[in-house]
CSV table of C-alpha atoms and ligand atoms in Angstrom, one decimal:
chain,number,residue,atom,x,y,z
V,1,MET,CA,-3.6,5.1,-35.2
V,2,LYS,CA,-0.6,6.4,-33.3
V,3,LYS,CA,3.0,5.4,-33.9
V,4,THR,CA,4.4,2.9,-31.4
V,5,ILE,CA,7.9,1.9,-30.5
V,6,ARG,CA,7.8,-0.8,-33.2
V,7,ASP,CA,7.7,2.0,-35.9
V,8,PHE,CA,11.1,3.3,-35.1
V,9,ASP,CA,14.6,2.0,-35.9
V,10,LEU,CA,16.1,2.0,-32.4
V,11,GLN,CA,19.6,0.6,-33.2
V,12,GLY,CA,22.3,2.9,-31.7
V,13,LYS,CA,19.7,5.5,-30.7
V,14,LYS,CA,19.0,7.0,-27.3
V,15,VAL,CA,15.4,6.3,-26.5
V,16,LEU,CA,13.9,8.7,-24.0
V,17,ILE,CA,11.0,6.9,-22.3
V,18,ARG,CA,8.4,8.7,-20.2
V,19,VAL,CA,7.3,6.1,-17.6
V,20,ASP,CA,4.9,6.5,-14.6
V,21,PHE,CA,7.0,5.5,-11.6
V,22,ASN,CA,4.7,7.5,-9.3
V,23,VAL,CA,4.6,4.6,-6.9
V,24,PRO,CA,3.7,4.5,-3.2
V,25,LEU,CA,6.6,4.6,-0.8
V,26,ASP,CA,6.6,3.6,3.0
V,27,LYS,CA,8.3,5.8,5.6
V,28,ASP,CA,11.7,4.1,5.0
V,29,LEU,CA,11.2,5.0,1.3
V,30,ASN,CA,10.7,1.4,0.1
V,31,VAL,CA,8.4,0.9,-2.9
V,32,THR,CA,5.2,-0.7,-1.5
V,33,ASP,CA,3.5,-1.4,-4.9
V,34,ASP,CA,5.7,-2.0,-7.9
V,35,ASN,CA,3.0,-2.7,-10.4
V,36,ARG,CA,3.7,0.4,-12.5
V,37,ILE,CA,7.4,-0.4,-12.6
V,38,ARG,CA,6.7,-4.0,-13.6
V,39,ALA,CA,4.3,-2.7,-16.3
V,40,SER,CA,7.1,-0.7,-17.9
V,41,LEU,CA,9.4,-3.7,-18.4
V,42,PRO,CA,8.2,-4.9,-21.8
V,43,THR,CA,9.0,-1.5,-23.4
V,44,ILE,CA,12.4,-1.1,-21.7
V,45,ARG,CA,13.4,-4.7,-22.6
V,46,TYR,CA,12.3,-4.2,-26.2
V,47,ALA,CA,14.3,-1.0,-26.5
V,48,LEU,CA,17.4,-2.7,-25.1
V,49,ASP,CA,17.0,-5.8,-27.3
V,50,HIS,CA,16.8,-3.5,-30.3
V,51,GLY,CA,20.1,-1.9,-29.7
V,52,ALA,CA,18.9,1.3,-28.0
V,53,GLN,CA,20.3,3.2,-25.0
V,54,VAL,CA,17.5,3.7,-22.6
V,55,VAL,CA,16.9,6.9,-20.7
V,56,LEU,CA,13.8,6.9,-18.4
V,57,MET,CA,12.0,9.8,-16.9
V,58,SER,CA,9.1,10.1,-14.5
V,59,HIS,CA,7.5,12.2,-11.8
V,60,LEU,CA,6.9,11.0,-8.2
V,61,GLY,CA,4.4,12.6,-5.9
V,62,ARG,CA,3.7,16.3,-5.9
V,63,PRO,CA,6.8,18.2,-4.9
V,64,GLU,CA,5.5,21.4,-6.3
V,65,GLY,CA,8.4,22.5,-8.4
V,66,LYS,CA,11.3,22.1,-5.9
V,67,PRO,CA,13.6,19.2,-4.9
V,68,VAL,CA,12.2,17.2,-2.0
V,69,SER,CA,14.6,14.4,-1.0
V,70,SER,CA,11.8,12.0,0.1
V,71,MET,CA,10.4,12.2,-3.5
V,72,SER,CA,13.6,11.2,-5.2
V,73,LEU,CA,13.1,8.5,-7.8
V,74,SER,CA,16.0,6.5,-6.3
V,75,PRO,CA,13.8,3.9,-4.6
V,76,ALA,CA,12.1,3.3,-8.0
V,77,ALA,CA,15.6,3.0,-9.6
V,78,ASN,CA,16.6,0.4,-7.1
V,79,ARG,CA,13.4,-1.6,-7.6
V,80,LEU,CA,13.7,-1.4,-11.4
V,81,SER,CA,17.3,-2.6,-11.2
V,82,GLU,CA,16.2,-5.7,-9.3
V,83,LEU,CA,13.4,-6.4,-11.8
V,84,LEU,CA,15.6,-5.8,-14.8
V,85,GLY,CA,18.7,-7.5,-13.5
V,86,LYS,CA,20.8,-4.5,-14.7
V,87,PRO,CA,22.2,-1.4,-13.0
V,88,VAL,CA,20.0,1.6,-13.2
V,89,ILE,CA,21.9,4.8,-13.1
V,90,GLN,CA,20.0,7.5,-11.1
V,91,CYS,CA,20.8,10.9,-12.6
V,92,SER,CA,21.2,13.9,-10.3
V,93,ASP,CA,18.6,16.0,-12.2
V,94,CYS,CA,16.5,15.7,-15.4
V,95,VAL,CA,18.1,18.5,-17.5
V,96,GLY,CA,21.4,20.5,-17.6
V,97,PRO,CA,25.1,20.0,-18.2
V,98,ARG,CA,25.6,17.6,-15.3
V,99,VAL,CA,22.9,15.2,-16.6
V,100,LYS,CA,24.5,15.4,-20.1
V,101,GLU,CA,27.8,14.4,-18.5
V,102,GLU,CA,26.2,11.5,-16.5
V,103,LEU,CA,24.4,10.2,-19.6
V,104,SER,CA,27.6,10.4,-21.7
V,105,ARG,CA,29.1,7.9,-19.3
V,106,LEU,CA,26.2,5.5,-19.6
V,107,ASN,CA,27.0,2.1,-21.0
V,108,GLY,CA,23.8,1.6,-22.9
V,109,LYS,CA,24.3,-2.2,-23.4
V,110,THR,CA,24.6,-3.0,-19.7
V,111,GLN,CA,22.8,-0.1,-17.9
V,112,VAL,CA,19.8,2.1,-18.2
V,113,ALA,CA,19.5,5.6,-16.8
V,114,LEU,CA,16.6,7.2,-14.8
V,115,LEU,CA,16.4,11.0,-14.7
V,116,GLU,CA,15.5,12.6,-11.4
V,117,ASN,CA,11.9,13.6,-10.6
V,118,LEU,CA,10.6,15.8,-13.3
V,119,ARG,CA,8.4,17.8,-10.9
V,120,PHE,CA,11.4,19.0,-9.0
V,121,SER,CA,11.2,21.8,-11.7
V,122,PRO,CA,8.1,24.0,-11.8
V,123,ALA,CA,8.5,24.0,-15.6
V,124,GLU,CA,7.3,20.4,-15.9
V,125,GLU,CA,3.7,21.0,-14.8
V,126,LYS,CA,3.6,24.3,-16.8
V,127,ASN,CA,4.2,22.3,-20.0
V,128,ASP,CA,7.1,24.7,-20.6
V,129,ALA,CA,8.5,24.6,-24.1
V,130,SER,CA,12.1,25.4,-23.3
V,131,PHE,CA,12.2,22.8,-20.5
V,132,ALA,CA,10.7,20.3,-22.9
V,133,LYS,CA,13.4,21.1,-25.4
V,134,GLN,CA,16.1,20.6,-22.8
V,135,LEU,CA,14.5,17.2,-21.8
V,136,ALA,CA,14.5,16.3,-25.5
V,137,GLU,CA,18.3,16.8,-25.6
V,138,ASN,CA,18.5,13.6,-23.5
V,139,GLY,CA,17.3,11.4,-26.4
V,140,ASP,CA,16.9,10.8,-30.1
V,141,ILE,CA,13.4,9.3,-30.0
V,142,TYR,CA,10.6,9.9,-27.4
V,143,ILE,CA,8.4,7.1,-26.2
V,144,ASN,CA,5.4,7.7,-23.9
V,145,ASP,CA,4.7,4.6,-21.8
V,146,ALA,CA,3.2,6.6,-18.9
V,147,PHE,CA,-0.4,5.9,-19.3
V,148,GLY,CA,-1.1,7.0,-15.7
V,149,SER,CA,0.2,10.5,-16.5
V,150,SER,CA,-1.2,10.9,-20.0
V,151,HIS,CA,-4.2,13.0,-18.8
V,152,ARG,CA,-1.6,15.7,-17.8
V,153,ALA,CA,-0.5,18.2,-20.4
V,154,HIS,CA,2.9,18.4,-18.9
V,155,ALA,CA,6.3,19.1,-20.5
V,156,SER,CA,7.5,15.5,-20.5
V,157,ILE,CA,4.1,14.3,-21.8
V,158,GLU,CA,3.0,16.9,-24.3
V,159,ALA,CA,5.4,19.7,-25.1
V,160,ILE,CA,8.3,17.3,-25.6
V,161,THR,CA,6.6,15.7,-28.6
V,162,LYS,CA,7.4,18.9,-30.6
V,163,TYR,CA,11.1,18.2,-30.4
V,164,LEU,CA,11.5,14.5,-31.0
V,165,PRO,CA,9.9,11.7,-33.1
V,166,ALA,CA,7.2,10.5,-30.7
V,167,GLY,CA,5.4,7.2,-30.3
V,168,ALA,CA,3.6,5.0,-27.7
V,169,GLY,CA,5.2,2.3,-25.6
V,170,PHE,CA,3.6,-1.1,-25.1
V,171,LEU,CA,1.9,-0.2,-21.8
V,172,LEU,CA,0.3,2.9,-23.3
V,173,GLU,CA,-0.7,0.9,-26.3
V,174,LYS,CA,-2.2,-1.9,-24.2
V,175,GLU,CA,-4.2,0.5,-22.0
V,176,ILE,CA,-5.7,2.3,-24.9
V,177,GLN,CA,-6.5,-1.0,-26.6
V,178,TYR,CA,-8.4,-2.6,-23.7
V,179,LEU,CA,-10.1,0.5,-22.4
V,180,GLY,CA,-10.8,1.7,-26.0
V,181,ASP,CA,-12.3,-1.7,-27.0
V,182,ALA,CA,-14.6,-1.7,-24.0
V,183,MET,CA,-15.8,1.8,-24.7
V,184,GLN,CA,-16.0,1.8,-28.5
V,185,ASN,CA,-16.5,-1.9,-29.4
V,186,PRO,CA,-18.1,-3.6,-26.4
V,187,LYS,CA,-19.5,-7.1,-26.8
V,188,LYS,CA,-23.0,-7.0,-25.4
V,189,PRO,CA,-24.4,-7.1,-22.8
V,190,PHE,CA,-22.1,-4.4,-21.5
V,191,VAL,CA,-22.4,-3.8,-17.7
V,192,ALA,CA,-20.7,-1.0,-15.8
V,193,VAL,CA,-20.0,-1.4,-12.1
V,194,LEU,CA,-19.5,2.0,-10.4
V,195,GLY,CA,-18.7,2.8,-6.8
V,196,GLY,CA,-16.2,4.6,-4.6
V,197,SER,CA,-16.5,7.6,-2.5
V,198,LYS,CA,-18.1,10.4,-4.5
V,199,VAL,CA,-20.8,10.9,-7.2
V,200,SER,CA,-18.9,14.1,-8.1
V,201,ASP,CA,-15.7,12.1,-9.0
V,202,LYS,CA,-17.7,9.7,-11.2
V,203,ILE,CA,-20.4,11.8,-12.7
V,204,GLY,CA,-18.5,12.3,-16.0
V,205,VAL,CA,-18.0,8.5,-16.2
V,206,VAL,CA,-21.7,7.8,-15.6
V,207,GLU,CA,-22.7,10.3,-18.2
V,208,ASN,CA,-20.4,8.9,-20.8
V,209,LEU,CA,-21.3,5.3,-20.1
V,210,ILE,CA,-25.1,5.8,-20.2
V,211,SER,CA,-25.0,6.0,-24.0
V,212,LYS,CA,-22.9,2.8,-24.3
V,213,VAL,CA,-23.9,0.3,-21.6
V,214,ASP,CA,-26.9,-1.9,-21.0
V,215,LYS,CA,-26.9,-1.8,-17.2
V,216,ILE,CA,-25.1,0.2,-14.5
V,217,LEU,CA,-24.6,-1.3,-11.0
V,218,ILE,CA,-23.9,1.4,-8.4
V,219,GLY,CA,-22.4,0.6,-5.0
V,220,GLY,CA,-20.0,2.3,-2.6
V,221,ALA,CA,-20.7,5.7,-1.0
V,222,MET,CA,-21.9,7.1,-4.3
V,223,ALA,CA,-25.0,4.9,-4.1
V,224,TYR,CA,-26.3,6.8,-1.1
V,225,THR,CA,-26.7,10.1,-3.1
V,226,PHE,CA,-28.8,8.1,-5.6
V,227,LEU,CA,-30.9,6.4,-2.9
V,228,LYS,CA,-31.4,9.6,-0.9
V,229,VAL,CA,-32.8,11.5,-4.0
V,230,GLN,CA,-35.4,8.7,-4.3
V,231,GLY,CA,-36.5,9.2,-0.8
V,232,ILE,CA,-34.9,6.1,0.6
V,233,GLY,CA,-33.5,6.5,4.1
V,234,ILE,CA,-29.7,6.4,4.2
V,235,GLY,CA,-29.2,7.1,8.0
V,236,ALA,CA,-25.8,8.7,8.6
V,237,SER,CA,-24.2,7.4,5.4
V,238,LYS,CA,-21.8,9.5,3.4
V,239,TYR,CA,-23.6,11.4,0.6
V,240,GLU,CA,-23.3,14.6,-1.4
V,241,LYS,CA,-26.1,17.0,-0.7
V,242,ASP,CA,-25.1,19.3,-3.6
V,243,ARG,CA,-25.2,16.4,-6.0
V,244,LEU,CA,-28.7,15.2,-5.4
V,245,ASP,CA,-30.1,17.1,-8.4
V,246,LEU,CA,-27.3,15.6,-10.6
V,247,ALA,CA,-28.2,12.1,-9.3
V,248,LYS,CA,-31.8,12.7,-10.3
V,249,THR,CA,-30.8,13.9,-13.8
V,250,VAL,CA,-28.7,10.8,-14.2
V,251,LEU,CA,-31.6,8.5,-13.2
V,252,ASP,CA,-33.9,10.3,-15.6
V,253,ARG,CA,-31.4,10.1,-18.5
V,254,ALA,CA,-31.0,6.4,-17.8
V,255,LYS,CA,-34.7,5.9,-18.0
V,256,GLU,CA,-34.9,7.8,-21.3
V,257,LYS,CA,-32.1,5.7,-22.7
V,258,LYS,CA,-33.6,2.4,-21.3
V,259,VAL,CA,-30.4,1.8,-19.3
V,260,GLU,CA,-31.2,0.0,-16.1
V,261,ILE,CA,-29.5,1.5,-13.0
V,262,LEU,CA,-29.3,-1.0,-10.1
V,263,LEU,CA,-28.8,0.4,-6.6
V,264,PRO,CA,-28.0,-1.6,-3.4
V,265,VAL,CA,-31.1,-3.2,-1.9
V,266,ASP,CA,-29.3,-3.9,1.4
V,267,HIS,CA,-26.2,-2.7,3.2
V,268,VAL,CA,-23.6,-3.6,5.8
V,269,CYS,CA,-24.3,-0.9,8.5
V,270,VAL,CA,-22.3,0.3,11.5
V,271,GLN,CA,-22.6,3.2,13.9
V,272,ARG,CA,-19.1,4.4,13.2
V,273,ALA,CA,-16.6,3.5,10.4
V,274,ASP,CA,-14.4,1.3,12.5
V,275,GLU,CA,-13.4,-2.3,11.8
V,276,ARG,CA,-14.4,-3.3,15.4
V,277,ALA,CA,-17.9,-1.7,15.3
V,278,PRO,CA,-20.8,-4.1,15.5
V,279,ILE,CA,-22.4,-4.8,12.2
V,280,LYS,CA,-26.1,-5.2,11.1
V,281,ILE,CA,-27.5,-5.8,7.7
V,282,GLU,CA,-30.3,-3.4,6.7
V,283,GLY,CA,-32.1,-2.5,3.5
V,284,PRO,CA,-33.2,-1.0,1.4
V,285,ALA,CA,-33.4,1.8,4.0
V,286,ILE,CA,-30.7,2.5,6.5
V,287,PRO,CA,-31.9,3.4,10.1
V,288,GLU,CA,-31.1,6.8,11.6
V,289,GLY,CA,-27.7,6.9,13.2
V,290,TRP,CA,-26.3,4.0,11.1
V,291,LEU,CA,-24.1,4.3,8.1
V,292,GLY,CA,-23.7,2.0,5.1
V,293,VAL,CA,-20.1,0.8,4.6
V,294,ASP,CA,-20.5,-2.0,2.1
V,295,ILE,CA,-23.2,-3.6,0.0
V,296,GLY,CA,-25.2,-6.4,1.7
V,297,PRO,CA,-25.7,-10.1,0.8
V,298,LYS,CA,-28.9,-9.5,-1.3
V,299,THR,CA,-27.1,-6.8,-3.3
V,300,ILE,CA,-24.1,-9.1,-3.8
V,301,ALA,CA,-26.5,-11.7,-5.2
V,302,LEU,CA,-28.3,-9.2,-7.4
V,303,PHE,CA,-25.2,-7.6,-8.8
V,304,SER,CA,-23.5,-11.0,-9.3
V,305,LYS,CA,-26.5,-12.4,-11.2
V,306,THR,CA,-26.6,-9.4,-13.4
V,307,LEU,CA,-22.9,-9.7,-14.1
V,308,GLU,CA,-23.0,-13.5,-14.9
V,309,THR,CA,-24.4,-12.9,-18.4
V,310,ALA,CA,-22.3,-9.8,-19.2
V,311,LYS,CA,-19.8,-10.0,-22.1
V,312,THR,CA,-18.1,-6.6,-21.3
V,313,VAL,CA,-17.7,-5.3,-17.8
V,314,VAL,CA,-16.0,-2.0,-16.8
V,315,TRP,CA,-15.5,-1.7,-13.0
V,316,ASN,CA,-14.6,1.6,-11.4
V,317,GLY,CA,-15.0,2.2,-7.7
V,318,PRO,CA,-15.0,-0.2,-4.8
V,319,MET,CA,-18.4,-1.4,-3.3
V,320,GLY,CA,-17.5,-0.4,0.3
V,321,ILE,CA,-14.7,0.7,2.6
V,322,PHE,CA,-12.6,-2.2,1.3
V,323,GLU,CA,-9.5,-0.9,3.2
V,324,MET,CA,-11.2,-2.3,6.4
V,325,ASN,CA,-11.4,-6.0,6.2
V,326,PRO,CA,-15.0,-6.5,7.5
V,327,PHE,CA,-16.3,-4.1,4.9
V,328,SER,CA,-14.4,-5.6,1.9
V,329,LYS,CA,-16.7,-8.5,1.2
V,330,GLY,CA,-18.9,-6.7,-1.4
V,331,SER,CA,-15.9,-5.7,-3.5
V,332,HIS,CA,-14.3,-9.1,-3.0
V,333,GLU,CA,-17.5,-10.9,-4.2
V,334,ILE,CA,-17.8,-8.7,-7.2
V,335,ALA,CA,-14.2,-9.4,-8.1
V,336,LEU,CA,-14.8,-13.1,-7.7
V,337,THR,CA,-17.8,-13.0,-9.9
V,338,LEU,CA,-15.8,-11.2,-12.6
V,339,SER,CA,-12.9,-13.6,-12.2
V,340,ARG,CA,-15.3,-16.5,-13.1
V,341,LEU,CA,-16.8,-15.0,-16.2
V,342,GLN,CA,-16.0,-17.0,-19.4
V,343,GLY,CA,-15.4,-15.2,-22.6
V,344,ALA,CA,-16.1,-11.7,-21.2
V,345,ALA,CA,-13.8,-8.7,-21.2
V,346,THR,CA,-13.3,-7.4,-17.7
V,347,VAL,CA,-11.6,-4.1,-17.5
V,348,ILE,CA,-10.8,-2.4,-14.1
V,349,GLY,CA,-10.1,1.3,-13.9
V,350,GLY,CA,-9.4,3.6,-10.9
V,351,GLY,CA,-6.5,3.5,-8.5
V,352,ASP,CA,-8.4,2.2,-5.5
V,353,THR,CA,-10.3,-0.4,-7.5
V,354,ALA,CA,-7.1,-1.7,-9.0
V,355,ALA,CA,-5.4,-1.9,-5.6
V,356,CYS,CA,-8.5,-3.7,-4.3
V,357,VAL,CA,-8.5,-6.4,-7.0
V,358,ILE,CA,-4.7,-6.8,-6.7
V,359,GLY,CA,-5.1,-7.1,-2.9
V,360,PHE,CA,-7.6,-10.0,-3.4
V,361,GLY,CA,-5.0,-11.7,-5.7
V,362,LEU,CA,-7.5,-11.7,-8.6
V,363,ASP,CA,-5.6,-9.4,-10.9
V,364,ASN,CA,-4.5,-12.2,-13.2
V,365,ARG,CA,-8.1,-13.2,-13.6
V,366,MET,CA,-9.1,-9.9,-15.2
V,367,THR,CA,-8.7,-9.0,-18.9
V,368,HIS,CA,-7.1,-5.7,-18.0
V,369,ILE,CA,-6.3,-3.7,-14.9
V,370,SER,CA,-5.4,-0.1,-15.7
V,371,THR,CA,-2.2,1.4,-14.2
V,372,GLY,CA,-3.9,4.8,-14.4
V,373,GLY,CA,-6.1,6.2,-11.7
V,374,GLY,CA,-7.0,9.7,-12.9
V,375,ALA,CA,-6.1,8.8,-16.5
V,376,SER,CA,-8.4,5.8,-16.7
V,377,LEU,CA,-11.2,7.9,-15.2
V,378,GLU,CA,-10.7,10.6,-17.8
V,379,TYR,CA,-10.6,8.0,-20.5
V,380,LEU,CA,-13.8,6.5,-19.3
V,381,GLU,CA,-15.3,10.0,-19.3
V,382,GLY,CA,-14.6,10.1,-23.0
V,383,LYS,CA,-12.0,12.9,-22.7
V,384,PRO,CA,-9.1,12.8,-25.1
V,385,LEU,CA,-5.8,12.2,-23.3
V,386,PRO,CA,-3.2,14.9,-24.1
V,387,GLY,CA,-0.4,12.4,-23.9
V,388,VAL,CA,-1.9,10.2,-26.5
V,389,ALA,CA,-3.2,13.0,-28.8
V,390,ALA,CA,0.4,14.5,-29.0
V,391,LEU,CA,2.0,11.4,-30.4
V,392,GLN,CA,2.7,11.1,-34.1
V,393,ASP,CA,0.1,9.4,-36.3
V,394,LYS,CA,1.2,6.3,-38.3
R,401,ADP,P1,-11.0,4.7,-7.5
R,401,ADP,O1,-9.7,5.2,-7.0
R,401,ADP,O2,-11.0,3.2,-7.9
R,401,ADP,O3,-11.5,5.5,-8.6
R,401,ADP,P2,-12.5,6.0,-5.5
R,401,ADP,O4,-11.3,6.8,-5.1
R,401,ADP,O5,-13.6,6.8,-6.1
R,401,ADP,O6,-12.1,4.8,-6.4
R,401,ADP,O7,-13.2,5.4,-4.2
R,401,ADP,C1,-12.5,4.6,-3.3
R,401,ADP,C2,-12.8,5.0,-1.9
R,401,ADP,O8,-14.2,4.9,-1.7
R,401,ADP,C3,-12.2,4.0,-0.9
R,401,ADP,O9,-11.2,4.7,-0.1
R,401,ADP,C4,-13.3,3.5,-0.1
R,401,ADP,O10,-13.1,3.4,1.3
R,401,ADP,C5,-14.4,4.6,-0.3
R,401,ADP,N1,-15.8,4.0,-0.1
R,401,ADP,C6,-16.4,3.0,-0.8
R,401,ADP,N2,-17.6,2.8,-0.2
R,401,ADP,C7,-17.7,3.6,0.8
R,401,ADP,C8,-18.8,3.9,1.8
R,401,ADP,N3,-19.9,3.2,1.7
R,401,ADP,N4,-18.6,4.9,2.7
R,401,ADP,C9,-17.4,5.6,2.7
R,401,ADP,N5,-16.4,5.4,1.8
R,401,ADP,C10,-16.6,4.4,0.9
R,402,3PG,C1,-1.3,9.1,-10.8
R,402,3PG,O1,-0.7,8.5,-9.9
R,402,3PG,O2,-2.5,9.1,-11.0
R,402,3PG,C2,-0.4,9.7,-11.9
R,402,3PG,O3,0.9,9.4,-11.7
R,402,3PG,C3,-0.6,11.2,-12.0
R,402,3PG,O4,-0.2,11.8,-10.8
R,402,3PG,P1,-0.8,13.3,-10.4
R,402,3PG,O5,-2.3,13.1,-10.1
R,402,3PG,O6,0.0,13.8,-9.3
R,402,3PG,O7,-0.7,14.1,-11.7
R,403,MG,MG1,-9.3,6.7,-5.6
């Protein structure tokens, strides 16, 4: 068990909170999805209510170690200020005398501070100790609430824990609780739904899940590599030639473990991946020249029926090219099925899968939607997250 923000006396202290405000911005630099900012509010409010001064830090994008004005955290500061109903002071940098001076003027009762993008310095991604020490000078207690960045052993995530008392924020705690319960203590039947673009991205997840789940439903483009290796025609669908052997190994392992892997039995097919392209439903084989862009109606029925009796469901990876409306039905129907389950834990991981469920307006109907893309994948792969491991034990 790791320490959490509840384990520290915050009164009169400066609490340095690592958040993940790596949010998408449009071309006018407006935040287009503020879920990660909203998700940080409970920790920030708790710290303020317990008499702390709050100093936040985050990265945004991949500026590669130098300041890039379009990757400033200012838009996130503005959005946070609206959500919090308090001024958010955007610091000019994340370390150094000028930041110290800016923080010395902070009125901790009525304002919070946000340091500038950590990745404007190359030292952040190098997990550099002296940079971490300088960051640590901005606070008395360190709280990691950046679940989405906790798979990165970076200075603000890992090295900094050597210089300050370190615990988890509420978001990090919640993520580990829901993802951890599903992986370590699942109520059975436990069904995993996997999809998305590549087998290679998800293979670690499949391998880790095989020893835990009862059934695995595979959709999305990754299904075609599995169908192809079984000699089923996939037409011009996206697949990974160099992962065919791997797919075969996974199918064999599943058989050994008596885990049923269900693949699509029909597909929404088009001749080019374009929303206006004429559609036909084919299956299980896809004709030459056609590509599968979503699971078909029989597959939706098969997957939904399997899910109806599940008590734990982990879903990672959309069932089709959900960004294009005509090819989003498979993902939508799976999301609807999950939203109707009674007494089951439904846990959604993966950046695109989360965006997809939120886009359907079904996020409130799920037990948990992870704010981490890469981090939730690594967690589902069973890898320890450096940002969690580095925190103090209770
Ligand atoms: P996540 O971010 O949730 O882990 P991925 O990044 O693995 O998910 O996969 C999401 C992507 O997979 C989406 O951009 C989607 O368009 C794509 N995808 C899903 N099904 C197909 C398909 N049949 N053909 C091509 N791309 C697909
Ligand atoms: C994410 O969006 O997945 C996290 O903020 C981590 O970002 P990164 O992949 O650039 O390290
Ligand atoms: Mg993705």
